[in-house]
Amino acid sequence: MGKNRIGIYPGTFDPITNGHIDIITRAMKFLDEVIVGVAENAGKDPMFSLEERVQMVEEEIAALNGGGNHIRVIPFSNLLMDFAIQNQASVILRGLRAVSDFEYEFQMAGMNARIHPAIETVFLMASERHQFISSRLVKEVGRLGGDISHFVSPRVLAHMQVHFENGDPKKLIQTFEEN
Ligand code: ADP
């Protein structure tokens, strides 16, 4: 007893969805502290900058019951296991959706266990109505003007609208290719 159990929930959060929030809320039931690690992930070519993604996660945390006590948001660009050690975390949290997530998550958890055996990867499932939500589809549907209000918060929705109104670079490329 007396030892704080800290978990890291790493991801791209481009943008944070109701599925992510579901996982964070569940994790708080068995952890003393959750650190949402926002990965720079330049390789994934995110739609939002790292600063915007961090800001959106911070806004969601602030809107949680209790103002998100015991949840911190930290950007990172180094090796996840090193980031975990730096923050004294003993648990890595990941969300599992359909079988499609399994293969990749299985490999990553296996590699991470080799790098730092003391840190456990814990998989959580979102509730049924949040399971199918993905940042990728939220962006695709939103970009085409579809209703995504059930998948992200009104705050994230507003960020997405600003992004699209200011000329989403990906949309411009698409339009250019079509002409
Ligand atoms: P990454 O690029 O690391 O996959 P994401 O932001 O896409 O980052 O996802 C972060 C984590 O949240 C991953 O473990 C992913 O499987 C999980 N996740 C995303 N959406 C959901 C959801 N709707 N339900 C459960 N887990 C989810």
PDB file of C-alpha atoms and ligand atoms in Angstrom:
ATOM      1  CA  MET A   1       0.000   0.000   0.000  1.00  0.00           C
ATOM      2  CA  GLY A   2       0.952   3.614  -0.219  1.00  0.00           C
ATOM      3  CA  LYS A   3       2.443   3.151  -3.634  1.00  0.00           C
ATOM      4  CA  ASN A   4       0.811   5.188  -6.352  1.00  0.00           C
ATOM      5  CA  ARG A   5      -0.233   3.143  -9.337  1.00  0.00           C
ATOM      6  CA  ILE A   6       0.412   5.262 -12.408  1.00  0.00           C
ATOM      7  CA  GLY A   7      -0.737   4.260 -15.886  1.00  0.00           C
ATOM      8  CA  ILE A   8       0.155   5.746 -19.242  1.00  0.00           C
ATOM      9  CA  TYR A   9      -2.466   5.841 -21.962  1.00  0.00           C
ATOM     10  CA  PRO A  10      -0.477   6.530 -25.125  1.00  0.00           C
ATOM     11  CA  GLY A  11      -1.976   7.424 -28.481  1.00  0.00           C
ATOM     12  CA  THR A  12      -2.081   9.869 -31.326  1.00  0.00           C
ATOM     13  CA  PHE A  13      -5.440  11.366 -30.284  1.00  0.00           C
ATOM     14  CA  ASP A  14      -5.972  12.934 -33.707  1.00  0.00           C
ATOM     15  CA  PRO A  15      -8.503  13.910 -32.391  1.00  0.00           C
ATOM     16  CA  ILE A  16      -9.583  12.515 -29.006  1.00  0.00           C
ATOM     17  CA  THR A  17     -12.932  10.684 -29.387  1.00  0.00           C
ATOM     18  CA  ASN A  18     -15.649   9.467 -27.028  1.00  0.00           C
ATOM     19  CA  GLY A  19     -13.993   6.033 -27.330  1.00  0.00           C
ATOM     20  CA  HIS A  20     -10.739   7.381 -25.831  1.00  0.00           C
ATOM     21  CA  ILE A  21     -12.636   9.129 -23.047  1.00  0.00           C
ATOM     22  CA  ASP A  22     -14.467   5.902 -22.240  1.00  0.00           C
ATOM     23  CA  ILE A  23     -11.102   4.129 -21.805  1.00  0.00           C
ATOM     24  CA  ILE A  24      -9.658   6.914 -19.620  1.00  0.00           C
ATOM     25  CA  THR A  25     -12.727   6.863 -17.356  1.00  0.00           C
ATOM     26  CA  ARG A  26     -12.489   3.081 -16.949  1.00  0.00           C
ATOM     27  CA  ALA A  27      -8.767   3.246 -16.182  1.00  0.00           C
ATOM     28  CA  MET A  28      -9.397   5.690 -13.339  1.00  0.00           C
ATOM     29  CA  LYS A  29     -11.305   2.922 -11.535  1.00  0.00           C
ATOM     30  CA  PHE A  30      -8.146   0.956 -10.825  1.00  0.00           C
ATOM     31  CA  LEU A  31      -5.303   3.463 -11.162  1.00  0.00           C
ATOM     32  CA  ASP A  32      -4.301   6.311  -8.859  1.00  0.00           C
ATOM     33  CA  GLU A  33      -3.172   8.413 -11.761  1.00  0.00           C
ATOM     34  CA  VAL A  34      -3.543   8.300 -15.532  1.00  0.00           C
ATOM     35  CA  ILE A  35      -1.122  10.086 -17.812  1.00  0.00           C
ATOM     36  CA  VAL A  36      -2.484  10.592 -21.297  1.00  0.00           C
ATOM     37  CA  GLY A  37       0.631  10.471 -23.456  1.00  0.00           C
ATOM     38  CA  VAL A  38       0.069  12.295 -26.714  1.00  0.00           C
ATOM     39  CA  ALA A  39       2.518  10.885 -29.236  1.00  0.00           C
ATOM     40  CA  GLU A  40       4.037  13.302 -31.704  1.00  0.00           C
ATOM     41  CA  ASN A  41       3.786  10.536 -34.317  1.00  0.00           C
ATOM     42  CA  ALA A  42       4.938  12.627 -37.230  1.00  0.00           C
ATOM     43  CA  GLY A  43       5.092   9.433 -39.276  1.00  0.00           C
ATOM     44  CA  LYS A  44       1.307   9.123 -39.083  1.00  0.00           C
ATOM     45  CA  ASP A  45       0.910  12.598 -40.613  1.00  0.00           C
ATOM     46  CA  PRO A  46      -1.689  13.748 -38.072  1.00  0.00           C
ATOM     47  CA  MET A  47      -4.410  16.195 -39.084  1.00  0.00           C
ATOM     48  CA  PHE A  48      -3.911  18.287 -35.922  1.00  0.00           C
ATOM     49  CA  SER A  49      -0.583  19.579 -34.653  1.00  0.00           C
ATOM     50  CA  LEU A  50       0.800  18.099 -31.453  1.00  0.00           C
ATOM     51  CA  GLU A  51      -0.146  21.303 -29.582  1.00  0.00           C
ATOM     52  CA  GLU A  52      -3.743  21.132 -30.835  1.00  0.00           C
ATOM     53  CA  ARG A  53      -4.069  17.456 -29.932  1.00  0.00           C
ATOM     54  CA  VAL A  54      -2.750  18.113 -26.428  1.00  0.00           C
ATOM     55  CA  GLN A  55      -5.108  21.069 -26.034  1.00  0.00           C
ATOM     56  CA  MET A  56      -8.113  19.003 -27.111  1.00  0.00           C
ATOM     57  CA  VAL A  57      -7.250  16.234 -24.630  1.00  0.00           C
ATOM     58  CA  GLU A  58      -6.793  18.842 -21.873  1.00  0.00           C
ATOM     59  CA  GLU A  59     -10.204  20.321 -22.629  1.00  0.00           C
ATOM     60  CA  GLU A  60     -11.835  16.884 -22.421  1.00  0.00           C
ATOM     61  CA  ILE A  61     -10.108  16.076 -19.145  1.00  0.00           C
ATOM     62  CA  ALA A  62     -11.211  19.407 -17.657  1.00  0.00           C
ATOM     63  CA  ALA A  63     -14.802  18.607 -18.660  1.00  0.00           C
ATOM     64  CA  LEU A  64     -14.813  15.229 -16.875  1.00  0.00           C
ATOM     65  CA  ASN A  65     -16.549  14.767 -13.522  1.00  0.00           C
ATOM     66  CA  GLY A  66     -14.313  16.159 -10.824  1.00  0.00           C
ATOM     67  CA  GLY A  67     -12.403  18.216 -13.374  1.00  0.00           C
ATOM     68  CA  GLY A  68     -10.136  15.307 -14.254  1.00  0.00           C
ATOM     69  CA  ASN A  69      -8.329  15.066 -10.942  1.00  0.00           C
ATOM     70  CA  HIS A  70      -5.473  12.555 -11.151  1.00  0.00           C
ATOM     71  CA  ILE A  71      -5.273  12.768 -14.930  1.00  0.00           C
ATOM     72  CA  ARG A  72      -2.390  14.521 -16.644  1.00  0.00           C
ATOM     73  CA  VAL A  73      -1.689  15.155 -20.299  1.00  0.00           C
ATOM     74  CA  ILE A  74       1.916  14.991 -21.496  1.00  0.00           C
ATOM     75  CA  PRO A  75       3.202  15.033 -25.083  1.00  0.00           C
ATOM     76  CA  PHE A  76       6.045  12.669 -25.934  1.00  0.00           C
ATOM     77  CA  SER A  77       8.205  11.787 -28.897  1.00  0.00           C
ATOM     78  CA  ASN A  78      10.637   9.296 -27.377  1.00  0.00           C
ATOM     79  CA  LEU A  79      10.310   5.555 -26.896  1.00  0.00           C
ATOM     80  CA  LEU A  80       7.085   4.754 -25.037  1.00  0.00           C
ATOM     81  CA  MET A  81       8.880   2.570 -22.501  1.00  0.00           C
ATOM     82  CA  ASP A  82      11.370   5.339 -21.723  1.00  0.00           C
ATOM     83  CA  PHE A  83       8.505   7.798 -21.355  1.00  0.00           C
ATOM     84  CA  ALA A  84       6.818   5.361 -18.960  1.00  0.00           C
ATOM     85  CA  ILE A  85       9.957   4.978 -16.817  1.00  0.00           C
ATOM     86  CA  GLN A  86      10.470   8.764 -16.719  1.00  0.00           C
ATOM     87  CA  ASN A  87       6.986   9.092 -15.259  1.00  0.00           C
ATOM     88  CA  GLN A  88       7.221   6.153 -12.830  1.00  0.00           C
ATOM     89  CA  ALA A  89       4.388   4.347 -14.600  1.00  0.00           C
ATOM     90  CA  SER A  90       3.858   0.647 -13.986  1.00  0.00           C
ATOM     91  CA  VAL A  91       1.049   0.165 -16.490  1.00  0.00           C
ATOM     92  CA  ILE A  92       0.561   0.940 -20.186  1.00  0.00           C
ATOM     93  CA  LEU A  93      -3.096   1.220 -21.132  1.00  0.00           C
ATOM     94  CA  ARG A  94      -4.412   0.390 -24.555  1.00  0.00           C
ATOM     95  CA  GLY A  95      -7.920   0.141 -25.886  1.00  0.00           C
ATOM     96  CA  LEU A  96      -9.101  -2.857 -27.862  1.00  0.00           C
ATOM     97  CA  ARG A  97     -11.814  -2.583 -30.422  1.00  0.00           C
ATOM     98  CA  ALA A  98     -12.496  -5.334 -32.929  1.00  0.00           C
ATOM     99  CA  VAL A  99     -10.181  -8.193 -33.811  1.00  0.00           C
ATOM    100  CA  SER A 100      -8.558  -5.773 -36.240  1.00  0.00           C
ATOM    101  CA  ASP A 101      -6.714  -4.075 -33.365  1.00  0.00           C
ATOM    102  CA  PHE A 102      -5.453  -7.326 -31.945  1.00  0.00           C
ATOM    103  CA  GLU A 103      -2.533  -8.239 -34.189  1.00  0.00           C
ATOM    104  CA  TYR A 104      -0.792  -4.872 -33.912  1.00  0.00           C
ATOM    105  CA  GLU A 105      -1.477  -4.469 -30.186  1.00  0.00           C
ATOM    106  CA  PHE A 106      -0.265  -8.033 -29.552  1.00  0.00           C
ATOM    107  CA  GLN A 107       3.044  -7.337 -31.286  1.00  0.00           C
ATOM    108  CA  MET A 108       3.542  -4.021 -29.559  1.00  0.00           C
ATOM    109  CA  ALA A 109       2.766  -5.377 -26.092  1.00  0.00           C
ATOM    110  CA  GLY A 110       5.171  -8.258 -26.736  1.00  0.00           C
ATOM    111  CA  MET A 111       7.993  -5.964 -27.820  1.00  0.00           C
ATOM    112  CA  ASN A 112       7.412  -3.589 -24.927  1.00  0.00           C
ATOM    113  CA  ALA A 113       7.429  -6.480 -22.458  1.00  0.00           C
ATOM    114  CA  ARG A 114      10.874  -7.443 -23.764  1.00  0.00           C
ATOM    115  CA  ILE A 115      12.157  -3.896 -23.381  1.00  0.00           C
ATOM    116  CA  HIS A 116      10.834  -3.400 -19.839  1.00  0.00           C
ATOM    117  CA  PRO A 117       9.378  -6.569 -18.274  1.00  0.00           C
ATOM    118  CA  ALA A 118       8.306  -4.702 -15.127  1.00  0.00           C
ATOM    119  CA  ILE A 119       5.713  -2.661 -16.991  1.00  0.00           C
ATOM    120  CA  GLU A 120       2.423  -4.399 -17.779  1.00  0.00           C
ATOM    121  CA  THR A 121       0.264  -3.584 -20.777  1.00  0.00           C
ATOM    122  CA  VAL A 122      -3.412  -3.627 -19.833  1.00  0.00           C
ATOM    123  CA  PHE A 123      -6.158  -3.754 -22.470  1.00  0.00           C
ATOM    124  CA  LEU A 124      -9.546  -2.220 -21.885  1.00  0.00           C
ATOM    125  CA  MET A 125     -12.694  -2.349 -23.960  1.00  0.00           C
ATOM    126  CA  ALA A 126     -14.954   0.630 -24.399  1.00  0.00           C
ATOM    127  CA  SER A 127     -18.706   0.291 -23.951  1.00  0.00           C
ATOM    128  CA  GLU A 128     -20.639  -1.149 -26.863  1.00  0.00           C
ATOM    129  CA  ARG A 129     -21.701   2.227 -28.175  1.00  0.00           C
ATOM    130  CA  HIS A 130     -18.139   3.556 -28.223  1.00  0.00           C
ATOM    131  CA  GLN A 131     -16.331   0.501 -29.528  1.00  0.00           C
ATOM    132  CA  PHE A 132     -16.517   1.205 -33.218  1.00  0.00           C
ATOM    133  CA  ILE A 133     -15.366   4.838 -32.976  1.00  0.00           C
ATOM    134  CA  SER A 134     -12.006   5.616 -34.547  1.00  0.00           C
ATOM    135  CA  SER A 135     -10.198   8.929 -35.023  1.00  0.00           C
ATOM    136  CA  ARG A 136      -9.564   7.975 -38.620  1.00  0.00           C
ATOM    137  CA  LEU A 137     -13.247   7.524 -39.507  1.00  0.00           C
ATOM    138  CA  VAL A 138     -14.260  10.609 -37.516  1.00  0.00           C
ATOM    139  CA  LYS A 139     -11.885  12.619 -39.730  1.00  0.00           C
ATOM    140  CA  GLU A 140     -13.058  10.997 -42.939  1.00  0.00           C
ATOM    141  CA  VAL A 141     -16.755  11.450 -42.198  1.00  0.00           C
ATOM    142  CA  GLY A 142     -16.223  14.969 -40.824  1.00  0.00           C
ATOM    143  CA  ARG A 143     -14.213  16.027 -43.850  1.00  0.00           C
ATOM    144  CA  LEU A 144     -17.118  15.018 -46.097  1.00  0.00           C
ATOM    145  CA  GLY A 145     -19.599  16.949 -43.971  1.00  0.00           C
ATOM    146  CA  GLY A 146     -21.172  13.954 -42.187  1.00  0.00           C
ATOM    147  CA  ASP A 147     -22.601  14.114 -38.676  1.00  0.00           C
ATOM    148  CA  ILE A 148     -19.929  13.125 -36.148  1.00  0.00           C
ATOM    149  CA  SER A 149     -21.583  14.656 -33.097  1.00  0.00           C
ATOM    150  CA  HIS A 150     -22.119  11.221 -31.495  1.00  0.00           C
ATOM    151  CA  PHE A 151     -18.449  10.328 -31.716  1.00  0.00           C
ATOM    152  CA  VAL A 152     -16.626  13.402 -30.407  1.00  0.00           C
ATOM    153  CA  SER A 153     -17.453  16.117 -27.873  1.00  0.00           C
ATOM    154  CA  PRO A 154     -18.878  19.493 -28.948  1.00  0.00           C
ATOM    155  CA  ARG A 155     -15.453  20.972 -28.121  1.00  0.00           C
ATOM    156  CA  VAL A 156     -13.599  18.635 -30.477  1.00  0.00           C
ATOM    157  CA  LEU A 157     -16.300  19.179 -33.070  1.00  0.00           C
ATOM    158  CA  ALA A 158     -15.636  22.929 -32.906  1.00  0.00           C
ATOM    159  CA  HIS A 159     -11.892  22.355 -33.404  1.00  0.00           C
ATOM    160  CA  MET A 160     -12.631  20.191 -36.417  1.00  0.00           C
ATOM    161  CA  GLN A 161     -14.960  22.765 -37.916  1.00  0.00           C
ATOM    162  CA  VAL A 162     -12.328  25.494 -37.589  1.00  0.00           C
ATOM    163  CA  HIS A 163      -9.803  23.171 -39.178  1.00  0.00           C
ATOM    164  CA  PHE A 164     -12.020  22.414 -42.152  1.00  0.00           C
ATOM    165  CA  GLU A 165     -13.100  26.050 -42.580  1.00  0.00           C
ATOM    166  CA  ASN A 166      -9.484  27.185 -42.607  1.00  0.00           C
ATOM    167  CA  GLY A 167      -8.867  24.844 -45.471  1.00  0.00           C
ATOM    168  CA  ASP A 168      -7.902  21.360 -44.487  1.00  0.00           C
ATOM    169  CA  PRO A 169      -4.675  20.773 -46.468  1.00  0.00           C
ATOM    170  CA  LYS A 170      -5.731  17.192 -47.219  1.00  0.00           C
ATOM    171  CA  LYS A 171      -9.041  18.357 -48.640  1.00  0.00           C
ATOM    172  CA  LEU A 172      -7.241  20.854 -50.873  1.00  0.00           C
ATOM    173  CA  ILE A 173      -5.013  18.132 -52.262  1.00  0.00           C
ATOM    174  CA  GLN A 174      -8.078  15.975 -52.906  1.00  0.00           C
ATOM    175  CA  THR A 175      -9.860  18.792 -54.754  1.00  0.00           C
ATOM    176  CA  PHE A 176      -6.753  19.498 -56.781  1.00  0.00           C
ATOM    177  CA  GLU A 177      -6.456  15.860 -57.811  1.00  0.00           C
ATOM    178  CA  GLU A 178     -10.103  15.733 -58.832  1.00  0.00           C
ATOM    179  CA  ASN A 179      -9.748  18.692 -61.230  1.00  0.00           C
TER     180      ASN A 179
HETATM  181  P1  ADP B   1      -2.440   5.027 -31.894  1.00  0.00           P
HETATM  182  O1  ADP B   1      -1.882   5.804 -33.046  1.00  0.00           O
HETATM  183  O2  ADP B   1      -1.446   4.752 -30.822  1.00  0.00           O
HETATM  184  O3  ADP B   1      -3.248   3.809 -32.283  1.00  0.00           O
HETATM  185  P2  ADP B   1      -4.992   6.254 -31.207  1.00  0.00           P
HETATM  186  O4  ADP B   1      -5.217   7.635 -30.704  1.00  0.00           O
HETATM  187  O5  ADP B   1      -5.609   5.891 -32.504  1.00  0.00           O
HETATM  188  O6  ADP B   1      -3.441   6.087 -31.206  1.00  0.00           O
HETATM  189  O7  ADP B   1      -5.495   5.205 -30.129  1.00  0.00           O
HETATM  190  C1  ADP B   1      -4.952   5.162 -28.821  1.00  0.00           C
HETATM  191  C2  ADP B   1      -5.457   3.918 -28.125  1.00  0.00           C
HETATM  192  O8  ADP B   1      -6.874   4.014 -27.928  1.00  0.00           O
HETATM  193  C3  ADP B   1      -5.244   2.617 -28.896  1.00  0.00           C
HETATM  194  O9  ADP B   1      -4.965   1.589 -27.973  1.00  0.00           O
HETATM  195  C4  ADP B   1      -6.570   2.379 -29.555  1.00  0.00           C
HETATM  196  O10 ADP B   1      -6.780   0.996 -29.815  1.00  0.00           O
HETATM  197  C5  ADP B   1      -7.508   2.879 -28.482  1.00  0.00           C
HETATM  198  N1  ADP B   1      -8.817   3.281 -28.992  1.00  0.00           N
HETATM  199  C6  ADP B   1      -9.110   4.215 -29.922  1.00  0.00           C
HETATM  200  N2  ADP B   1     -10.436   4.305 -30.140  1.00  0.00           N
HETATM  201  C7  ADP B   1     -11.018   3.394 -29.305  1.00  0.00           C
HETATM  202  C8  ADP B   1     -12.366   2.968 -29.065  1.00  0.00           C
HETATM  203  N3  ADP B   1     -13.394   3.484 -29.737  1.00  0.00           N
HETATM  204  N4  ADP B   1     -12.568   2.006 -28.144  1.00  0.00           N
HETATM  205  C9  ADP B   1     -11.528   1.442 -27.503  1.00  0.00           C
HETATM  206  N5  ADP B   1     -10.239   1.783 -27.681  1.00  0.00           N
HETATM  207  C10 ADP B   1      -9.981   2.746 -28.573  1.00  0.00           C
END
